[in-house]
XYZ file of C-alpha atoms in Angstrom:
257
model
C 0.000 0.000 0.000
C 1.502 3.404 -0.967
C 2.831 5.504 1.900
C 0.224 7.744 3.463
C -2.769 5.837 2.093
C -5.373 5.047 4.759
C -6.203 1.442 5.439
C -9.121 0.009 3.495
C -11.262 -0.126 6.642
C -10.701 3.615 7.213
C -11.439 4.660 3.636
C -14.599 6.542 2.791
C -17.120 4.244 1.124
C -16.826 5.910 -2.285
C -13.060 5.326 -2.210
C -13.496 1.678 -1.273
C -15.868 1.277 -4.209
C -13.497 2.959 -6.663
C -10.635 0.792 -5.355
C -12.740 -2.348 -5.796
C -13.708 -1.428 -9.359
C -10.083 -0.639 -10.182
C -8.973 -3.974 -8.722
C -11.591 -5.754 -10.835
C -10.282 -3.958 -13.936
C -6.695 -4.930 -13.100
C -7.769 -8.553 -12.564
C -9.459 -8.678 -15.957
C -13.107 -8.730 -14.938
C -13.597 -5.886 -17.420
C -11.251 -5.289 -20.362
C -10.539 -1.998 -22.159
C -13.695 -1.008 -24.015
C -15.989 -3.154 -21.857
C -19.077 -1.574 -20.369
C -19.455 -1.613 -16.600
C -22.773 -2.598 -15.011
C -25.267 0.236 -14.645
C -24.971 2.582 -11.691
C -28.029 0.965 -10.124
C -26.472 -2.498 -10.511
C -23.176 -1.320 -8.996
C -25.036 0.305 -6.099
C -26.805 -2.973 -5.391
C -23.623 -5.033 -5.765
C -21.609 -2.682 -3.539
C -24.429 -2.189 -1.020
C -24.146 1.559 -1.433
C -26.304 4.497 -2.428
C -26.499 5.658 -6.032
C -24.827 8.945 -5.109
C -21.869 7.119 -3.534
C -21.393 4.986 -6.648
C -21.562 8.065 -8.870
C -18.901 9.744 -6.734
C -16.680 6.650 -7.037
C -17.114 6.639 -10.809
C -16.225 10.336 -11.032
C -12.997 9.535 -9.192
C -12.200 6.753 -11.682
C -12.892 9.127 -14.574
C -10.349 11.568 -13.128
C -7.818 8.713 -12.862
C -8.424 7.795 -16.503
C -9.658 4.305 -15.634
C -13.173 4.692 -17.069
C -15.069 6.937 -19.452
C -18.698 7.914 -18.942
C -20.866 8.545 -21.985
C -24.222 10.207 -21.468
C -27.045 7.897 -22.439
C -24.717 4.955 -23.043
C -23.034 4.104 -19.764
C -19.552 3.730 -18.272
C -16.708 2.003 -20.129
C -13.178 0.900 -19.261
C -10.951 3.396 -21.007
C -7.746 1.450 -21.657
C -5.909 4.401 -20.131
C -2.649 5.682 -21.590
C -0.129 8.046 -20.160
C 0.029 11.567 -21.498
C 2.643 11.520 -24.243
C 4.630 14.271 -22.526
C 5.147 11.886 -19.594
C 6.792 9.240 -21.798
C 10.134 9.725 -23.460
C 11.186 7.954 -26.641
C 14.335 8.072 -28.695
C 14.922 7.669 -32.388
C 17.841 7.951 -34.768
C 18.285 10.362 -37.669
C 20.020 9.677 -40.953
C 23.217 11.653 -41.447
C 22.624 15.287 -42.327
C 18.836 15.008 -42.553
C 15.634 14.761 -40.554
C 14.867 11.348 -42.044
C 14.333 8.725 -39.380
C 16.237 5.473 -39.513
C 14.114 2.302 -39.272
C 14.614 0.049 -36.263
C 13.802 -3.651 -35.976
C 13.208 -5.563 -32.749
C 14.174 -9.189 -32.189
C 13.486 -11.166 -29.033
C 16.560 -12.959 -27.681
C 15.009 -14.658 -24.667
C 12.042 -14.662 -22.314
C 12.724 -16.398 -19.020
C 11.685 -16.417 -15.405
C 14.361 -15.471 -12.899
C 14.864 -14.931 -9.195
C 18.045 -12.932 -9.784
C 18.085 -9.726 -7.779
C 19.208 -6.292 -8.884
C 17.851 -2.755 -9.223
C 14.765 -4.201 -10.916
C 13.920 -6.318 -7.865
C 14.090 -3.291 -5.560
C 11.675 -1.436 -7.834
C 9.262 -4.262 -8.684
C 9.298 -6.283 -5.459
C 5.814 -6.869 -4.058
C 6.759 -9.888 -1.964
C 7.182 -12.167 -4.990
C 10.863 -12.894 -5.797
C 10.077 -14.133 -9.327
C 10.525 -11.881 -12.323
C 10.064 -12.235 -16.052
C 13.238 -11.213 -17.878
C 12.916 -10.278 -21.553
C 15.992 -9.440 -23.594
C 15.928 -8.189 -27.153
C 18.139 -6.685 -29.810
C 17.167 -3.506 -31.631
C 18.793 -3.226 -35.063
C 19.093 0.383 -36.232
C 18.932 0.470 -40.019
C 21.074 -2.717 -40.050
C 24.033 -0.462 -39.138
C 24.426 -1.142 -35.422
C 22.507 -2.750 -32.581
C 21.052 -1.613 -29.277
C 20.458 -4.055 -26.422
C 17.304 -3.863 -24.313
C 16.203 -5.836 -21.271
C 12.844 -5.672 -19.517
C 11.860 -7.081 -16.127
C 8.236 -7.613 -15.060
C 6.497 -9.278 -12.096
C 6.337 -12.951 -13.152
C 3.050 -13.835 -11.492
C 1.041 -11.089 -13.138
C 2.577 -11.381 -16.615
C 3.313 -15.103 -16.801
C 1.349 -15.458 -20.057
C 4.051 -13.494 -21.896
C 6.451 -16.401 -21.376
C 4.040 -18.615 -23.308
C 3.829 -16.290 -26.312
C 5.841 -17.133 -29.409
C 8.854 -15.082 -30.473
C 6.968 -14.282 -33.680
C 4.216 -12.687 -31.612
C 6.643 -10.706 -29.468
C 9.070 -9.553 -32.173
C 8.437 -5.911 -32.965
C 5.693 -5.571 -30.367
C 5.362 -2.498 -28.164
C 5.449 -3.929 -24.648
C 3.764 -0.810 -23.350
C 0.791 -1.473 -25.630
C 0.855 -5.224 -24.913
C 0.600 -4.716 -21.162
C -2.207 -2.195 -21.564
C -4.276 -4.206 -24.036
C -3.728 -7.776 -22.821
C -3.185 -7.292 -19.090
C -5.064 -4.087 -18.210
C -1.753 -2.588 -17.063
C -1.261 0.725 -18.884
C 1.937 2.656 -18.272
C 0.715 5.926 -16.775
C 3.969 7.338 -15.470
C 7.694 6.709 -15.703
C 10.881 7.476 -13.819
C 13.953 7.605 -16.041
C 17.702 8.010 -15.679
C 20.577 8.135 -18.153
C 24.286 7.669 -17.708
C 27.429 7.023 -19.711
C 29.134 3.943 -18.319
C 30.924 0.728 -19.357
C 28.686 -2.067 -20.572
C 28.572 -5.317 -18.565
C 30.564 -8.121 -20.276
C 27.400 -9.988 -21.327
C 26.071 -6.871 -23.071
C 29.414 -6.130 -24.750
C 29.497 -9.685 -26.100
C 25.911 -9.459 -27.331
C 26.596 -6.186 -29.150
C 30.020 -7.335 -30.414
C 31.792 -4.334 -28.911
C 35.085 -4.370 -26.979
C 35.060 -5.350 -23.317
C 34.700 -2.268 -21.153
C 33.077 -0.285 -23.963
C 31.363 2.870 -22.717
C 27.947 3.819 -23.992
C 24.588 5.310 -23.105
C 22.655 3.368 -20.460
C 19.021 4.394 -20.132
C 16.861 3.030 -17.299
C 13.071 3.373 -17.438
C 10.821 2.466 -14.498
C 7.177 2.164 -15.561
C 4.188 2.588 -13.262
C 0.498 1.887 -13.706
C -2.629 2.578 -11.644
C -1.916 3.740 -8.072
C 1.700 4.261 -9.213
C 2.131 0.489 -8.950
C 5.478 -0.575 -10.523
C 5.022 -2.843 -13.559
C 8.162 -2.616 -15.719
C 11.866 -2.018 -15.252
C 13.744 -1.543 -18.513
C 17.386 -0.864 -19.305
C 18.627 0.087 -22.777
C 22.288 0.003 -23.846
C 23.196 2.261 -26.795
C 26.783 1.891 -28.096
C 28.766 4.835 -29.520
C 27.561 5.932 -32.938
C 27.817 8.955 -35.212
C 24.062 8.854 -35.678
C 22.087 11.659 -34.059
C 19.722 10.527 -31.318
C 16.580 12.577 -30.823
C 15.089 12.240 -27.352
C 11.679 13.647 -26.616
C 7.950 13.141 -26.525
C 6.498 12.070 -29.842
C 2.891 11.572 -30.819
C 1.808 7.930 -31.228
C 1.506 8.438 -34.985
C 5.034 9.760 -35.351
C 6.536 7.432 -32.769
C 5.294 4.351 -34.583
C 5.894 5.408 -38.156
C 8.332 3.119 -39.960
C 9.157 1.490 -36.613
C 11.499 4.419 -36.084
C 11.349 4.861 -32.298
C 12.959 2.606 -29.715
């Protein structure tokens, strides 16, 4: 439970109802686009007044969890973070604004109990994590190495997906659409440091090679941690543009990593 949050027994009833609906969304009772029961049905199910349920729903609208349409009802929104909250990077061709295409290839998807900075961020009492490693080829000129850690229990189905399904996929979109776990906020750091030996070998660069190391911690509803990602970018004369790009531009020609 986040620091400062009152215990469930001390919460106002409308907050307990909004928390219960959010938990049901996270557990897959309702998927993005699904319609929730009517306000009268929710009031009966939650043993609450209609006004209390309406207040709970207004809170969920403000959180981006649901959308209310007059005359139609309340629907799970499939929330997304504001684009300005999410940073992307992409590479430019030499001397132009043309974006270089990038291609993603899954190297491995495995469950691990190995600890590290990801375990400190993701730990919710479960020591098992899903570790996904992939290579990003930039215009077939050079490669970037990416690794993603997720809570194994919640996202175990990813380990059963084929490489063909996962190659080229946006994990942010996958978690939102398949697991009701949209990335709503991130915490990011960058540094220039030597690559670990395993990364240097994977990228075929000299041992001890320095490069850009970008760490992205992704959070969902209630600021719950869902992804820990680290990206290793070796030295290159290609210009890297870092910023917030619209979904249309970010996905065009698979140009953003």
